[in-house]
Coordinates of C-alpha atoms in Angstrom, one line a residue:
M23 CA 108.9 119.1 89.1
S24 CA 106.1 121.5 88.2
R25 CA 102.6 120.8 89.7
A26 CA 101.1 121.1 86.2
W27 CA 101.2 117.9 84.2
A28 CA 102.6 117.8 80.7
A29 CA 101.8 114.1 80.5
Q30 CA 98.6 113.1 78.7
W31 CA 96.4 110.1 79.5
I32 CA 97.2 107.2 77.0
W33 CA 95.7 103.8 76.3
C34 CA 95.2 101.3 73.5
H35 CA 93.0 102.2 70.6
D36 CA 90.1 100.1 71.7
S37 CA 88.6 102.3 74.4
G38 CA 86.9 99.4 76.1
I39 CA 83.7 101.5 76.7
D40 CA 80.3 100.7 75.2
K41 CA 78.1 103.7 74.6
L42 CA 74.5 102.8 75.2
G43 CA 72.8 105.6 73.3
E44 CA 73.7 108.3 70.8
F45 CA 72.3 111.1 73.0
S46 CA 72.5 109.3 76.4
T47 CA 75.2 109.6 79.1
D48 CA 74.8 105.8 79.8
T49 CA 78.0 103.9 79.3
R50 CA 79.5 100.6 80.5
I51 CA 82.8 98.7 80.4
A52 CA 82.8 96.3 77.5
A53 CA 83.2 92.6 78.3
G54 CA 86.5 92.3 76.5
A55 CA 88.1 95.1 78.6
H56 CA 87.8 93.3 81.9
D57 CA 91.2 92.3 83.3
R58 CA 93.1 93.6 80.3
R59 CA 96.9 94.1 80.2
V60 CA 98.7 96.6 77.9
L61 CA 102.5 96.9 77.4
F62 CA 103.9 100.4 76.7
R63 CA 107.4 101.5 75.6
R64 CA 109.1 104.9 75.0
V65 CA 112.6 104.9 73.6
F66 CA 114.6 108.2 73.9
D67 CA 118.2 109.5 73.7
L68 CA 120.3 111.4 76.2
P69 CA 123.7 113.0 75.6
A70 CA 124.5 112.4 79.3
P71 CA 122.5 111.0 82.1
P72 CA 121.3 113.5 84.7
V73 CA 122.2 113.0 88.4
T74 CA 118.5 113.0 89.3
A75 CA 115.4 112.6 87.1
P76 CA 112.1 112.8 89.0
L77 CA 109.4 110.6 87.4
R78 CA 105.8 110.6 88.4
I79 CA 103.3 108.0 87.3
T80 CA 99.9 106.5 87.8
A81 CA 97.5 104.2 86.0
D82 CA 94.0 102.8 86.0
S83 CA 94.2 100.2 87.6
R84 CA 97.7 99.0 88.3
Y85 CA 101.2 99.5 86.7
V86 CA 104.8 98.2 86.9
L87 CA 107.5 100.6 85.6
W88 CA 110.9 99.7 84.3
V89 CA 113.7 102.0 83.2
N90 CA 116.3 100.3 81.0
G91 CA 115.1 96.9 82.2
R92 CA 115.3 97.9 85.9
E93 CA 112.1 97.8 87.8
L94 CA 111.6 101.2 89.6
A95 CA 108.0 101.3 90.8
R96 CA 104.7 99.6 91.2
G97 CA 101.4 101.2 92.0
P98 CA 99.3 103.2 92.5
A99 CA 98.3 102.8 96.2
R100 CA 94.8 101.7 96.9
S101 CA 92.5 104.7 96.9
H102 CA 88.9 105.9 96.4
P103 CA 88.1 106.5 92.7
A104 CA 87.2 110.1 93.5
R105 CA 90.9 110.8 94.1
L106 CA 93.5 108.8 92.1
P107 CA 97.1 109.1 93.6
Y108 CA 100.3 109.0 91.7
D109 CA 103.8 107.8 92.6
T110 CA 107.2 109.6 92.4
V111 CA 110.5 107.9 91.9
D112 CA 114.0 109.1 90.9
A113 CA 114.9 107.5 87.6
G114 CA 118.3 109.2 87.4
P115 CA 120.4 106.2 88.6
A116 CA 118.8 104.0 85.9
L117 CA 119.5 106.3 82.9
V118 CA 122.6 106.1 80.7
A119 CA 124.2 108.2 77.9
G120 CA 122.7 107.2 74.5
R121 CA 119.5 105.3 74.0
N122 CA 117.1 104.7 77.0
V123 CA 113.7 103.1 77.3
L124 CA 110.8 103.4 79.7
C125 CA 108.5 100.4 79.8
C126 CA 105.2 99.9 81.6
L127 CA 102.9 97.0 82.1
V128 CA 99.4 98.3 82.9
R129 CA 96.6 96.1 84.1
F130 CA 92.9 97.3 84.1
Y131 CA 90.8 95.1 86.4
G132 CA 87.4 96.2 85.2
E133 CA 85.6 94.7 88.2
P134 CA 85.9 95.7 91.9
N135 CA 88.2 93.7 94.0
A136 CA 90.0 93.8 97.4
R137 CA 92.4 96.5 96.3
W138 CA 90.6 98.5 93.6
M139 CA 87.2 100.3 93.3
P140 CA 86.2 101.3 89.7
A141 CA 85.2 104.8 88.7
G142 CA 82.0 105.3 86.7
P143 CA 83.0 105.3 83.0
T144 CA 82.4 108.3 80.7
F145 CA 82.5 108.3 77.0
S146 CA 86.3 108.0 77.0
H147 CA 87.7 107.5 80.6
G148 CA 87.2 104.6 83.0
A149 CA 88.4 101.6 81.1
G150 CA 92.2 101.8 81.6
G151 CA 94.9 104.4 81.2
L152 CA 98.5 105.4 81.8
L153 CA 100.0 108.7 82.9
A154 CA 103.7 109.2 83.3
E155 CA 106.2 112.1 83.1
L156 CA 110.0 112.1 83.4
A157 CA 111.7 115.4 84.2
L158 CA 114.8 115.9 82.1
P159 CA 117.2 118.8 81.6
D160 CA 115.8 119.7 78.2
G161 CA 112.1 119.3 79.3
P162 CA 109.8 116.6 80.4
L163 CA 109.4 113.3 78.5
A164 CA 105.7 112.6 79.0
T165 CA 103.1 110.1 77.9
D166 CA 101.7 111.0 74.5
R167 CA 101.3 109.5 71.0
A168 CA 105.0 108.9 70.7
W169 CA 104.7 106.0 73.2
R170 CA 104.0 102.6 71.6
Y171 CA 101.9 99.8 72.9
R172 CA 100.7 96.3 72.3
I173 CA 98.0 94.2 74.0
A174 CA 99.5 91.6 76.3
D175 CA 97.7 88.4 75.5
A176 CA 100.0 86.2 77.5
W177 CA 97.7 86.5 80.5
T178 CA 94.3 84.9 80.7
P179 CA 91.6 87.4 81.9
Q180 CA 90.3 86.5 85.4
R181 CA 87.5 87.7 87.6
P182 CA 87.6 88.3 91.4
E183 CA 86.9 85.2 93.4
G184 CA 87.0 83.9 97.0
V185 CA 87.2 85.8 100.3
G186 CA 88.2 89.4 99.7
G187 CA 87.7 89.2 95.9
S188 CA 91.2 88.2 95.0
V189 CA 92.2 88.3 91.3
P190 CA 94.4 85.3 90.3
E191 CA 97.1 85.5 87.7
V192 CA 97.4 83.0 84.9
L193 CA 100.4 83.6 82.6
D194 CA 101.6 81.7 79.5
G195 CA 105.2 82.8 79.3
R196 CA 105.5 81.5 75.8
R197 CA 103.3 84.4 74.6
L198 CA 105.3 87.2 76.2
D199 CA 108.4 88.4 74.4
P200 CA 111.3 88.0 76.9
D201 CA 113.1 91.0 75.3
W202 CA 110.3 93.5 75.4
L203 CA 112.0 95.5 78.2
A204 CA 115.3 95.9 76.2
V205 CA 116.1 99.2 74.6
D206 CA 116.7 97.6 71.2
A207 CA 113.6 95.3 71.3
D208 CA 111.8 94.7 68.1
E209 CA 108.8 97.0 68.0
A210 CA 107.2 95.4 64.9
G211 CA 103.5 95.1 65.7
W212 CA 103.6 97.8 68.3
R213 CA 101.2 100.7 67.7
P214 CA 101.3 104.4 68.6
A215 CA 99.4 105.0 71.8
R216 CA 95.9 106.7 71.8
V217 CA 95.7 109.9 73.8
I218 CA 92.5 109.9 75.9
T219 CA 90.4 113.0 75.8
A220 CA 88.0 113.8 78.7
L221 CA 84.7 113.5 76.7
H222 CA 81.4 113.7 78.4
I223 CA 78.3 115.9 78.3
G224 CA 79.7 119.4 78.6
G225 CA 83.2 118.1 78.6
T226 CA 86.3 120.2 77.7
A227 CA 88.2 117.3 76.0
R228 CA 91.2 117.7 78.3
T229 CA 94.0 115.2 77.9
T230 CA 96.0 116.1 81.0
P231 CA 95.0 115.9 84.7
P232 CA 92.9 117.0 86.5
T233 CA 90.4 115.1 84.4
R234 CA 87.0 115.3 86.1
R235 CA 84.5 112.5 85.7
P236 CA 81.1 113.9 86.4
A237 CA 80.1 113.9 90.0
R238 CA 82.2 110.8 90.8
Y239 CA 85.8 111.2 89.8
A240 CA 88.5 113.9 89.9
P241 CA 92.0 112.4 89.8
S242 CA 95.0 114.5 90.9

């Protein structure tokens, strides 16, 4: 897999970032963006499954990845916000001839806890994001506007508590579609993902890594 990323940062349409002044660099994470979960899907066709299919992925703050309903990865590893790591997994054994689907559950904590330290938000980055890229014979299948998402409201947002700042999980399974991982799941109500541009004072509006956050953040 090439070192250069074809994948673009994506997220939901609500950036989760409050801008505190028209000509100011001051920003903050909006209250409604704390402990937010977003579901992502990407359906695609293959004439024949490749023997190997390297897939690399990362997210702000945590992700779970499924390929055709099979869980393949969780991450990323705990790190300093100045350097966000990514994970690599072989998706080949989970692919089939015909229709396939990549699914991700991404959780943005919003507040520091025992396993996550937030990066300073800019005008566009710092309130959640997904980056994924699957290497296929005809070219990479990467995160972009073709991915679809919906906000997962089955979880009640929580704040860190107790020794070590643990973050509990409160899930109402009645509000989560049990078939959302299926390749033929109903996508009514799902929206095209928003591509995140790297906007800040003097920014270049990049949508692919490396995406520098002024002075404090430079993910791989």
